[in-house]
Every structure is written in structure tokens, then in C-alpha cells.
Amino acid sequence: MLLFLLIFGVFVGFIAGFFGIGGGAIIVPAMLMLGFEMKAAIGISVFQMLFSSVFGSYFNYKDGNLKLDNGIFLGLGGAVGASFSGYIVSITPDIVLKLALLSIFIISIIKLYYNPKQAKTLIISKAILFAIGIGVGTLAISVGIGGSVFITPILVGFLGLDIKKASSMGLFFVIFSSFSGFLSFAYHGYIAYLDGALIGFGSIFGVFFGTRASNKIDKKLLKKYFLGLYLFMSAFLIYKILF
């Protein structure tokens, strides 16, 4: 089981680096498949995201796809919002958490894919970015995802940001949200340290190859892969909710 978690971490890291996400969109459903309870799965996911987001953002920065200016304010907002996540999870039934995660996937699919016009990048205030970060951080970490699965569609669909730069900023956001969420979850006793560390350590290797593959792929194709990922995870969550 321990070796499986380590290997699984490599796979998660590749997905995280490729899509610019923390990996929670993969880990939470996968942990449910392995028999973990929803809240335990979320705790493992939050811990792992610390590893993949830091290393993925480092590689994106080296490749020139990550600009830190606006990302800092977005991330700080995420840290504030995520600080409430442990308490939110402690008082929220599992079924509500699953439905919330499913809703995030559906909204992301609609906004990311069905965007009739690719608007010019808008100039947006740092205060608004901070507010977006708070909202996404609160909701996303509470269901075990870093927030980039929601941040990327917002940056692309609403603000007109390039898909690759948006995914890079989304992963950078996860550094802040996952660290704050980890502290909150640890305080409330929802962190499985060994399982999360094994997956996280494996993800370090996977994220290197994932970010490299993402930087080489066509933007339109990357968007289609995003859609496929969201549809698959949505279908699985619907199955878990119904059965």
C-alpha cells in the first residue's frame, strides 16, 4: 500500500504539473475509490498539494510562464480563505462536501470551455484579486482541491488571460491555499501524515515532467484535456453520490 501511494504520487504530480492544478481534483476521488472517508481524503489531498504546488510553480517560473505580481495578491486571499477550511469541514456532512466539489467541476466546465469570445486581458485591481482568492480558497480547500481548478476558468473566462499563464498562476495560488489549509486541517485532526507525505514526495518527480509536457503542448489541445479531466471527475463524483 505504501509503495502504491508513492507511485500514485508520481502520477498525481504529472497531472498537477500538466494542468497547473494542485492535484486534489485527482486525489480526493482516488482516495474515495480506495475506501477513505471524504474528510480523510480531503486531508490527504491538502497535505500533498503543498509538495506539488511548490515544485510545479518553481518550474513554471523558470520557464517564464509565471508572473508573481498579481499572483501574490491572489494567493494571499487564498491563504485567508483556506484558514477557515478545517472548521468548515468539521461541521459539514460528507454529502454536502461531495455536492460542492461536483458543483465546482460543472461550473468550471461551463466557464472554461463554453467561452464564445476570447476577450483581451483585463486590468483588474489587486483588491479584487485578493477577494477572489478568499472566496476560492474558502470553498476549494474545504472540498480538498487547491483552487486552481476554479481559478484557471476565472482567469481565462472572465479576465481573458492566456490558458498557460492562467494555469501557472492557478498552481501558484495553491501554494498559499494549501499551506493555510494544511494548518487548519492539522488543528482539527484531519491530516493523515504518512499517506499524504508519500503521495506528496512522489508528486515531486511527477510534477517536473508534467510542467515540461504542458509547456510544449498546443493551447487548444490543453483546453480539451482540461475538459476531459473535469468530465471524468464529475462523472465519478456523481457515481459516489448516487451509490
Coordinates of C-alpha atoms in Angstrom, one line a residue, residues 31-224:
M31 CA -8.9 8.2 -2.1
L32 CA -12.6 7.6 -2.2
M33 CA -12.0 4.7 -4.6
L34 CA -9.5 3.3 -2.1
G35 CA -12.1 3.4 0.7
F36 CA -11.1 6.5 2.6
E37 CA -13.9 8.7 4.0
M38 CA -14.5 12.0 2.4
K39 CA -12.9 14.1 5.2
A40 CA -9.8 11.9 5.4
A41 CA -9.4 12.1 1.6
I42 CA -9.6 15.9 1.8
G43 CA -6.9 15.9 4.5
I44 CA -4.5 13.8 2.4
S45 CA -5.2 15.9 -0.6
V46 CA -4.4 19.2 1.2
F47 CA -1.1 17.8 2.5
Q48 CA 0.0 16.5 -0.9
M49 CA -0.8 19.8 -2.6
L50 CA 2.0 21.5 -0.6
F51 CA 4.6 19.4 -2.4
S52 CA 3.2 19.6 -6.0
S53 CA 2.3 23.3 -5.9
V54 CA 5.7 24.5 -4.7
F55 CA 7.7 22.5 -7.2
G56 CA 5.3 23.0 -10.1
S57 CA 5.4 26.8 -9.5
Y58 CA 9.1 26.7 -9.4
F59 CA 9.4 25.0 -12.8
N60 CA 6.7 27.3 -14.3
Y61 CA 8.7 30.4 -13.0
K62 CA 11.9 29.1 -14.5
D63 CA 10.1 28.6 -17.9
G64 CA 8.7 32.1 -17.8
N65 CA 5.0 31.2 -17.5
L66 CA 4.6 32.6 -14.0
K67 CA 4.5 36.2 -13.1
L68 CA 4.5 36.8 -9.4
D69 CA 3.0 40.3 -9.2
N70 CA -0.8 39.7 -9.3
G71 CA -0.3 36.1 -8.2
I72 CA 0.8 37.2 -4.8
F73 CA -2.4 39.0 -4.0
L74 CA -4.5 36.2 -5.4
G75 CA -2.5 33.8 -3.2
L76 CA -2.7 35.8 -0.1
G77 CA -6.5 35.9 -0.4
G78 CA -6.5 32.2 -0.8
A79 CA -4.5 31.8 2.4
V80 CA -7.0 33.8 4.3
G81 CA -10.0 31.9 2.9
A82 CA -8.4 28.5 3.4
S83 CA -7.7 29.2 7.1
F84 CA -11.4 28.5 7.7
S85 CA -11.5 25.2 5.8
G86 CA -10.8 22.9 8.8
Y87 CA -13.7 24.3 10.7
I88 CA -16.0 24.2 7.7
V89 CA -15.2 20.5 7.1
S90 CA -15.7 19.7 10.7
I91 CA -19.3 20.9 10.7
T92 CA -20.3 19.9 7.1
P93 CA -21.8 16.5 6.2
D94 CA -19.9 14.4 3.6
I95 CA -22.7 14.5 1.1
V96 CA -22.6 18.3 1.1
L97 CA -18.9 18.3 0.5
K98 CA -19.2 16.0 -2.4
L99 CA -22.0 18.1 -3.9
A100 CA -19.9 21.2 -3.5
L101 CA -17.0 19.6 -5.3
L102 CA -19.3 18.4 -8.1
S103 CA -20.7 21.9 -8.5
I104 CA -17.2 23.4 -8.8
F105 CA -16.4 20.9 -11.6
I106 CA -19.6 21.7 -13.5
I107 CA -19.2 25.5 -13.3
S108 CA -15.5 25.2 -14.3
I109 CA -16.5 23.1 -17.4
I110 CA -19.1 25.7 -18.5
K111 CA -16.9 28.7 -18.0
L112 CA -13.7 27.3 -19.3
Y113 CA -15.0 25.5 -22.4
Y114 CA -18.0 27.5 -23.4
N115 CA -16.4 30.9 -23.8
P116 CA -17.6 32.3 -27.1
K117 CA -15.1 35.1 -27.3
Q118 CA -11.5 35.2 -26.0
A119 CA -11.5 38.7 -24.6
K120 CA -8.4 40.8 -24.3
T121 CA -6.7 40.5 -20.9
L122 CA -8.4 42.9 -18.5
I123 CA -6.6 45.1 -16.0
I124 CA -8.0 44.2 -12.6
S125 CA -7.3 45.6 -9.2
K126 CA -5.2 43.8 -6.6
A127 CA -8.1 44.1 -4.2
I128 CA -10.4 42.2 -6.5
L129 CA -7.8 39.5 -7.0
F130 CA -7.5 39.3 -3.2
A131 CA -11.2 39.0 -2.8
I132 CA -11.4 36.3 -5.5
G133 CA -8.6 34.4 -3.6
I134 CA -10.6 34.5 -0.3
G135 CA -13.7 33.1 -2.0
V136 CA -12.0 30.4 -3.9
G137 CA -9.7 29.5 -1.0
T138 CA -12.5 29.0 1.4
L139 CA -14.6 26.9 -0.9
A140 CA -11.9 24.9 -2.7
I141 CA -9.7 23.8 0.3
S142 CA -12.9 22.8 2.1
V143 CA -13.5 20.1 -0.6
G144 CA -9.9 19.1 -0.9
I145 CA -8.8 21.0 -4.0
G146 CA -6.2 23.8 -4.1
G147 CA -8.4 26.1 -6.1
S148 CA -6.7 26.3 -9.4
V149 CA -9.4 24.1 -10.9
F150 CA -11.6 27.1 -10.3
I151 CA -9.1 29.9 -10.6
T152 CA -8.0 28.9 -14.1
P153 CA -11.5 29.2 -15.6
I154 CA -12.0 32.5 -13.8
L155 CA -8.7 33.9 -15.2
V156 CA -9.4 32.6 -18.7
G157 CA -13.2 33.1 -19.0
F158 CA -13.7 36.3 -17.1
L159 CA -10.3 38.1 -17.3
G160 CA -9.2 36.9 -20.7
L161 CA -5.8 35.5 -19.5
D162 CA -3.8 33.1 -21.7
I163 CA -4.6 29.5 -20.7
K164 CA -1.0 28.6 -19.9
K165 CA -0.3 31.7 -17.8
A166 CA -3.7 31.2 -16.1
S167 CA -2.8 27.6 -15.2
S168 CA 0.6 28.6 -13.9
M169 CA -1.0 31.3 -11.7
G170 CA -3.5 28.8 -10.5
L171 CA -0.8 26.4 -9.3
F172 CA 1.0 29.3 -7.6
F173 CA -2.3 30.1 -5.8
V174 CA -2.3 26.6 -4.5
I175 CA 0.9 27.2 -2.5
F176 CA -0.9 29.7 -0.3
S177 CA -4.2 28.0 -0.1
S178 CA -2.8 24.5 0.7
F179 CA -0.4 25.8 3.3
S180 CA -3.1 27.7 5.1
G181 CA -5.5 24.7 4.7
F182 CA -2.9 22.3 6.0
L183 CA -2.6 24.3 9.2
S184 CA -6.3 24.4 9.6
F185 CA -6.8 20.7 8.9
A186 CA -4.0 19.7 11.2
Y187 CA -5.5 21.7 14.0
H188 CA -8.8 19.9 13.6
G189 CA -7.2 16.5 13.3
Y190 CA -7.9 15.7 9.6
I191 CA -4.3 15.1 8.3
A192 CA -3.1 11.6 7.5
Y193 CA 0.6 12.5 7.6
L194 CA 2.2 9.3 6.3
D195 CA -0.2 8.8 3.4
G196 CA -0.1 12.5 2.4
A197 CA 3.7 12.6 2.7
L198 CA 4.2 9.5 0.5
I199 CA 1.9 10.9 -2.2
G200 CA 3.5 14.3 -1.9
F201 CA 7.0 13.0 -2.2
G202 CA 6.1 11.0 -5.3
S203 CA 4.4 14.1 -6.8
I204 CA 7.7 16.0 -6.8
F205 CA 9.1 13.7 -9.5
G206 CA 5.8 13.7 -11.5
V207 CA 5.3 17.4 -11.5
F208 CA 8.7 18.0 -13.2
F209 CA 7.6 16.0 -16.3
G210 CA 4.1 17.4 -16.1
T211 CA 5.1 21.0 -16.4
R212 CA 7.6 20.2 -19.2
A213 CA 4.8 18.4 -21.1
S214 CA 2.4 21.3 -20.6
N215 CA 4.8 23.9 -21.9
K216 CA 5.2 22.0 -25.1
I217 CA 1.6 21.3 -25.9
D218 CA -0.8 23.4 -28.0
K219 CA -3.1 25.7 -26.1
K220 CA -6.3 24.5 -27.7
L221 CA -5.4 20.9 -27.0
L222 CA -4.6 21.7 -23.4
K223 CA -8.0 23.2 -23.1
K224 CA -9.6 20.0 -24.4

